[in-house]
GROMACS .gro file of C-alpha atoms in nm:
model
  284
    1MET     CA    1  -0.703   1.303   1.550
    2HIS     CA    2  -0.338   1.161   1.557
    3GLU     CA    3  -0.064   1.341   1.391
    4HIS     CA    4   0.107   1.119   1.128
    5PRO     CA    5   0.436   1.041   1.261
    6LEU     CA    6   0.661   1.108   0.931
    7GLN     CA    7   0.507   1.443   0.925
    8ARG     CA    8   0.813   1.556   1.177
    9PHE     CA    9   1.008   1.562   0.866
   10PHE     CA   10   0.808   1.858   0.685
   11LYS     CA   11   0.838   2.106   1.014
   12SER     CA   12   1.072   2.291   0.937
   13LEU     CA   13   1.025   2.619   0.728
   14ARG     CA   14   1.392   2.602   0.575
   15GLU     CA   15   1.399   2.501   0.224
   16GLN     CA   16   1.453   2.150   0.150
   17PRO     CA   17   1.584   1.952  -0.099
   18VAL     CA   18   1.349   1.730  -0.326
   19PHE     CA   19   1.417   1.426  -0.244
   20ALA     CA   20   1.614   1.352   0.167
   21TRP     CA   21   1.768   1.047   0.276
   22GLU     CA   22   1.679   1.020   0.684
   23ARG     CA   23   1.744   0.795   0.972
   24TYR     CA   24   1.439   0.709   1.117
   25GLN     CA   25   1.347   0.372   1.371
   26MET     CA   26   1.671   0.194   1.257
   27ARG     CA   27   1.521   0.213   0.861
   28ASP     CA   28   1.638   0.414   0.569
   29VAL     CA   29   1.394   0.679   0.493
   30LEU     CA   30   1.394   0.895   0.184
   31VAL     CA   31   1.190   1.234   0.219
   32ILE     CA   32   1.025   1.354  -0.096
   33ASP     CA   33   0.891   1.786  -0.014
   34HIS     CA   34   0.717   1.854  -0.360
   35PRO     CA   35   0.578   2.201  -0.450
   36LEU     CA   36   0.253   1.945  -0.510
   37CYS     CA   37   0.273   1.699  -0.262
   38GLN     CA   38   0.489   1.550   0.068
   39ALA     CA   39   0.575   1.156   0.079
   40VAL     CA   40   0.841   0.938   0.292
   41PHE     CA   41   0.935   0.605   0.122
   42SER     CA   42   1.156   0.369   0.326
   43ARG     CA   43   1.433   0.138   0.113
   44GLN     CA   44   1.282  -0.166   0.316
   45GLY     CA   45   1.031  -0.252   0.075
   46ALA     CA   46   1.008   0.050  -0.174
   47GLN     CA   47   0.724   0.116   0.051
   48LEU     CA   48   0.530   0.423   0.010
   49LEU     CA   49   0.460   0.503   0.376
   50HIS     CA   50   0.360   0.858   0.371
   51PHE     CA   51   0.218   1.067   0.058
   52GLN     CA   52  -0.034   1.445   0.107
   53PRO     CA   53  -0.086   1.656  -0.182
   54ARG     CA   54  -0.029   2.016  -0.078
   55GLY     CA   55  -0.363   2.150   0.148
   56GLN     CA   56  -0.487   1.831   0.194
   57LYS     CA   57  -0.445   1.584   0.487
   58PRO     CA   58  -0.256   1.276   0.456
   59TRP     CA   59  -0.405   1.007   0.262
   60LEU     CA   60  -0.185   0.723   0.382
   61TRP     CA   61  -0.150   0.587   0.753
   62CYS     CA   62   0.127   0.426   0.923
   63ALA     CA   63   0.199   0.302   1.267
   64ALA     CA   64   0.369   0.502   1.505
   65LYS     CA   65   0.598   0.261   1.615
   66TRP     CA   66   0.769  -0.009   1.405
   67PRO     CA   67   0.902  -0.331   1.503
   68HIS     CA   68   1.337  -0.324   1.514
   69VAL     CA   69   1.372  -0.574   1.208
   70GLY     CA   70   1.075  -0.672   0.980
   71ALA     CA   71   0.775  -0.544   0.797
   72ILE     CA   72   0.640  -0.171   0.840
   73ARG     CA   73   0.276  -0.184   0.910
   74GLY     CA   74   0.101   0.116   0.709
   75GLY     CA   75   0.182   0.298   0.392
   76VAL     CA   76   0.166   0.054   0.081
   77PRO     CA   77   0.319  -0.284   0.145
   78VAL     CA   78   0.434  -0.416  -0.187
   79CYS     CA   79   0.320  -0.834  -0.123
   80TRP     CA   80   0.546  -1.011  -0.349
   81PRO     CA   81   0.626  -1.307  -0.440
   82TRP     CA   82   0.313  -1.416  -0.291
   83TYR     CA   83   0.014  -1.278  -0.096
   84GLY     CA   84  -0.111  -1.394   0.229
   85ARG     CA   85   0.045  -1.709   0.335
   86HIS     CA   86   0.280  -1.912   0.112
   87PRO     CA   87   0.070  -2.176  -0.052
   88SER     CA   88   0.313  -2.475   0.039
   89GLU     CA   89   0.557  -2.339   0.302
   90ASN     CA   90   0.473  -2.215   0.645
   91ALA     CA   91   0.784  -2.135   0.803
   92TRP     CA   92   0.813  -1.876   0.531
   93PRO     CA   93   0.683  -1.515   0.630
   94SER     CA   94   0.311  -1.367   0.483
   95HIS     CA   95   0.281  -1.155   0.229
   96GLY     CA   96   0.650  -1.262   0.047
   97TRP     CA   97   1.006  -1.109   0.097
   98ALA     CA   98   0.981  -0.831  -0.048
   99ARG     CA   99   0.855  -0.570   0.164
  100LEU     CA  100   1.146  -0.745   0.445
  101LEU     CA  101   1.415  -0.668   0.194
  102ASP     CA  102   1.620  -0.332   0.073
  103TRP     CA  103   1.539  -0.244  -0.276
  104LYS     CA  104   1.747  -0.042  -0.492
  105LEU     CA  105   1.632   0.289  -0.625
  106LEU     CA  106   1.737   0.333  -0.992
  107ASP     CA  107   1.593   0.671  -1.114
  108SER     CA  108   1.429   0.953  -0.897
  109SER     CA  109   1.327   1.286  -1.086
  110SER     CA  110   1.105   1.625  -1.034
  111ALA     CA  111   0.892   1.795  -1.273
  112GLU     CA  112   0.618   2.028  -1.233
  113ASP     CA  113   0.361   1.762  -1.218
  114GLY     CA  114   0.488   1.584  -0.932
  115VAL     CA  115   0.813   1.315  -0.907
  116ARG     CA  116   0.890   0.977  -1.017
  117LEU     CA  117   1.008   0.735  -0.856
  118HIS     CA  118   1.203   0.356  -1.005
  119TRP     CA  119   1.279   0.095  -0.748
  120GLN     CA  120   1.380  -0.252  -0.838
  121LEU     CA  121   1.436  -0.559  -0.643
  122GLN     CA  122   1.626  -0.874  -0.800
  123LEU     CA  123   1.523  -1.206  -0.579
  124CYS     CA  124   1.666  -1.566  -0.771
  125ASP     CA  125   1.501  -1.603  -1.105
  126TRP     CA  126   1.284  -1.248  -1.101
  127GLN     CA  127   1.318  -0.870  -1.146
  128VAL     CA  128   1.049  -0.642  -0.964
  129ASP     CA  129   0.978  -0.332  -1.049
  130LEU     CA  130   0.822  -0.061  -0.839
  131HIS     CA  131   0.731   0.301  -1.072
  132ALA     CA  132   0.591   0.574  -0.845
  133HIS     CA  133   0.415   0.907  -0.964
  134LEU     CA  134   0.358   1.131  -0.702
  135GLY     CA  135   0.192   1.499  -0.730
  136GLU     CA  136  -0.190   1.597  -0.760
  137ARG     CA  137  -0.277   1.213  -0.778
  138MET     CA  138  -0.087   0.918  -0.625
  139GLU     CA  139   0.025   0.597  -0.882
  140LEU     CA  140   0.191   0.303  -0.803
  141ARG     CA  141   0.268   0.036  -1.077
  142LEU     CA  142   0.431  -0.317  -1.020
  143SER     CA  143   0.623  -0.510  -1.285
  144THR     CA  144   0.774  -0.855  -1.262
  145GLU     CA  145   0.968  -1.037  -1.472
  146HIS     CA  146   1.004  -1.432  -1.388
  147GLN     CA  147   1.340  -1.443  -1.573
  148ASP     CA  148   1.378  -1.840  -1.527
  149ASP     CA  149   1.378  -2.143  -1.734
  150MET     CA  150   1.089  -2.290  -1.628
  151PRO     CA  151   0.697  -2.200  -1.542
  152CYS     CA  152   0.602  -2.052  -1.216
  153GLN     CA  153   0.323  -1.949  -0.964
  154LEU     CA  154   0.326  -1.587  -0.847
  155SER     CA  155   0.035  -1.361  -0.603
  156GLN     CA  156   0.126  -1.033  -0.534
  157ALA     CA  157  -0.065  -0.714  -0.383
  158LEU     CA  158  -0.018  -0.362  -0.330
  159HIS     CA  159  -0.188  -0.352   0.035
  160ALA     CA  160  -0.266   0.033   0.084
  161TYR     CA  161  -0.368   0.148   0.443
  162TRP     CA  162  -0.556   0.449   0.400
  163ARG     CA  163  -0.572   0.718   0.641
  164ILE     CA  164  -0.973   0.830   0.729
  165GLY     CA  165  -1.092   1.009   0.974
  166ASP     CA  166  -1.275   0.779   1.195
  167VAL     CA  167  -1.331   0.396   1.073
  168GLY     CA  168  -1.726   0.428   1.197
  169GLU     CA  169  -1.788   0.652   0.943
  170ILE     CA  170  -1.640   0.599   0.598
  171ALA     CA  171  -1.834   0.404   0.308
  172LEU     CA  172  -1.712   0.233   0.020
  173SER     CA  173  -1.925   0.277  -0.309
  174GLY     CA  174  -1.854   0.128  -0.628
  175LEU     CA  175  -1.834  -0.244  -0.528
  176GLU     CA  176  -2.230  -0.300  -0.572
  177GLY     CA  177  -2.339  -0.616  -0.697
  178ALA     CA  178  -1.967  -0.756  -0.665
  179GLN     CA  179  -1.897  -1.114  -0.632
  180GLY     CA  180  -1.648  -1.197  -0.327
  181TYR     CA  181  -1.548  -1.404  -0.076
  182ASP     CA  182  -1.598  -1.325   0.264
  183GLN     CA  183  -1.254  -1.458   0.464
  184LEU     CA  184  -1.417  -1.410   0.847
  185SER     CA  185  -1.742  -1.598   0.771
  186ARG     CA  186  -1.529  -1.814   0.477
  187GLN     CA  187  -1.810  -1.796   0.252
  188SER     CA  188  -1.908  -1.615  -0.087
  189CYS     CA  189  -2.040  -1.320  -0.074
  190GLN     CA  190  -2.206  -1.046  -0.273
  191GLN     CA  191  -2.212  -0.670  -0.207
  192GLU     CA  192  -2.529  -0.482  -0.172
  193GLY     CA  193  -2.547  -0.119  -0.152
  194GLU     CA  194  -2.221   0.058   0.020
  195LEU     CA  195  -2.021  -0.149   0.208
  196ARG     CA  196  -1.935  -0.032   0.599
  197VAL     CA  197  -1.628  -0.230   0.745
  198ASP     CA  198  -1.691  -0.117   1.121
  199GLY     CA  199  -1.669  -0.422   1.360
  200GLY     CA  200  -1.417  -0.561   1.116
  201CYS     CA  201  -1.381  -0.710   0.763
  202GLN     CA  202  -1.174  -0.937   0.508
  203ARG     CA  203  -1.304  -0.944   0.177
  204VAL     CA  204  -1.166  -1.008  -0.158
  205PHE     CA  205  -1.418  -0.892  -0.441
  206GLN     CA  206  -1.357  -0.979  -0.807
  207HIS     CA  207  -1.356  -0.632  -0.897
  208ASP     CA  208  -1.112  -0.365  -1.077
  209GLY     CA  209  -1.124  -0.073  -1.156
  210GLU     CA  210  -1.271   0.225  -0.940
  211LEU     CA  211  -1.441   0.279  -0.606
  212GLN     CA  212  -1.464   0.558  -0.404
  213LEU     CA  213  -1.353   0.579  -0.018
  214LYS     CA  214  -1.631   0.820   0.149
  215ASP     CA  215  -1.524   0.939   0.471
  216HIS     CA  216  -1.737   1.145   0.621
  217ALA     CA  217  -1.574   1.273   1.006
  218TRP     CA  218  -1.328   1.437   0.749
  219GLN     CA  219  -1.552   1.535   0.463
  220ARG     CA  220  -1.359   1.442   0.225
  221GLU     CA  221  -1.377   1.149  -0.084
  222LEU     CA  222  -1.107   0.952  -0.248
  223CYS     CA  223  -1.115   0.774  -0.564
  224ILE     CA  224  -0.901   0.498  -0.541
  225ASP     CA  225  -0.844   0.267  -0.917
  226THR     CA  226  -0.700  -0.130  -0.845
  227GLY     CA  227  -0.645  -0.100  -1.214
  228ASP     CA  228  -0.746  -0.454  -1.406
  229SER     CA  229  -0.556  -0.649  -1.128
  230GLY     CA  230  -0.920  -0.867  -1.090
  231ASP     CA  231  -0.949  -0.894  -0.730
  232THR     CA  232  -0.999  -0.603  -0.494
  233VAL     CA  233  -0.931  -0.627  -0.087
  234VAL     CA  234  -1.127  -0.465   0.190
  235TRP     CA  235  -0.989  -0.536   0.531
  236HIS     CA  236  -0.999  -0.411   0.899
  237PRO     CA  237  -0.961  -0.584   1.194
  238GLY     CA  238  -1.250  -0.469   1.395
  239ALA     CA  239  -1.228  -0.563   1.747
  240ARG     CA  240  -0.881  -0.768   1.691
  241PRO     CA  241  -0.572  -0.650   1.820
  242LEU     CA  242  -0.267  -0.580   1.597
  243LEU     CA  243   0.051  -0.607   1.727
  244GLY     CA  244   0.264  -0.222   1.807
  245VAL     CA  245  -0.005  -0.122   1.712
  246THR     CA  246  -0.329   0.132   1.973
  247TRP     CA  247  -0.657   0.088   2.016
  248ASP     CA  248  -0.721   0.520   1.875
  249GLU     CA  249  -0.461   0.387   1.582
  250ILE     CA  250  -0.734   0.139   1.456
  251SER     CA  251  -1.011   0.358   1.411
  252GLU     CA  252  -0.784   0.582   1.175
  253PHE     CA  253  -0.726   0.311   0.882
  254VAL     CA  254  -0.893   0.111   0.655
  255CYS     CA  255  -0.720  -0.129   0.372
  256VAL     CA  256  -0.801  -0.127  -0.002
  257GLU     CA  257  -0.540  -0.316  -0.196
  258ALA     CA  258  -0.511  -0.388  -0.563
  259ALA     CA  259  -0.418  -0.788  -0.557
  260ALA     CA  260  -0.355  -1.084  -0.823
  261GLY     CA  261  -0.337  -1.440  -0.822
  262GLY     CA  262  -0.493  -1.443  -0.419
  263THR     CA  263  -0.730  -1.705  -0.511
  264ASP     CA  264  -0.575  -1.896  -0.809
  265SER     CA  265  -0.186  -1.776  -0.845
  266LEU     CA  266  -0.079  -1.639  -1.164
  267HIS     CA  267   0.110  -1.887  -1.386
  268LEU     CA  268   0.426  -1.705  -1.560
  269ALA     CA  269   0.589  -1.871  -1.829
  270PRO     CA  270   0.962  -1.776  -1.884
  271GLY     CA  271   1.017  -1.406  -2.014
  272GLU     CA  272   0.613  -1.352  -1.934
  273LYS     CA  273   0.536  -1.038  -1.764
  274ALA     CA  274   0.299  -0.964  -1.445
  275HIS     CA  275   0.145  -0.601  -1.405
  276LEU     CA  276  -0.029  -0.405  -1.126
  277SER     CA  277  -0.125  -0.122  -1.068
  278LEU     CA  278  -0.303   0.115  -0.780
  279GLN     CA  279  -0.439   0.458  -0.834
  280ALA     CA  280  -0.591   0.726  -0.608
  281TRP     CA  281  -0.703   1.106  -0.645
  282ALA     CA  282  -0.930   1.333  -0.444
  283ALA     CA  283  -1.261   1.326  -0.568
  284ALA     CA  284  -1.398   1.711  -0.736
   0.00000   0.00000   0.00000
């Protein structure tokens, strides 16, 4: 098992502040050390890169090496204001601008039940806010306000990379009977029984609410709730290579994402808001 690259910030036994900015691989990262959990955010993308409740193994996977510029692979990238490829501009980056830009940290606070953070990004006539509550659980809420006087289209995702012992020893339950689309075979699908992703998976399910990630190698179960987003995306590259990621690392994650507007873009009227949420907790 490879150690999470960002656990390096928590090896010192000295008393640490709850929030501390550090510089790592040419990015500004916010290191969070609370009695209930440890976490790391990147200012670029307001991206939660590491989350680990006390006494547990890490919940999120992150690549050991990051590109000098561009998106960081791992954690929970905010894919916004489009998810996947842009519907008309092929030269624009996949998954939108939000994960490439620096966000403002408007507020951070600590309490007995964990930490709360409020990140914000202003882009043209859009405002997007990310609220995080981290403690024994992980809660992320994304809110978009359309401030233009014309209608617009939007798609978005909280693209979570979950850390696992081995991709060949996991199963997802809670999707039984869900209708979806298999992007590898390019055909509709319906999930029968538990979903196993060893060998590759890229499916978009018409599903919201809770599912269970059963990790037999680490003998744990995480409950993941994609809220009322409308779509739950399950992805793993299988044998396909990923730029900047070693073969050993590829076996250590699976993506289970909350998404909205990926099939049919959301249409926002002037002043209208769109919401997306992702929560997780350890099964009892």
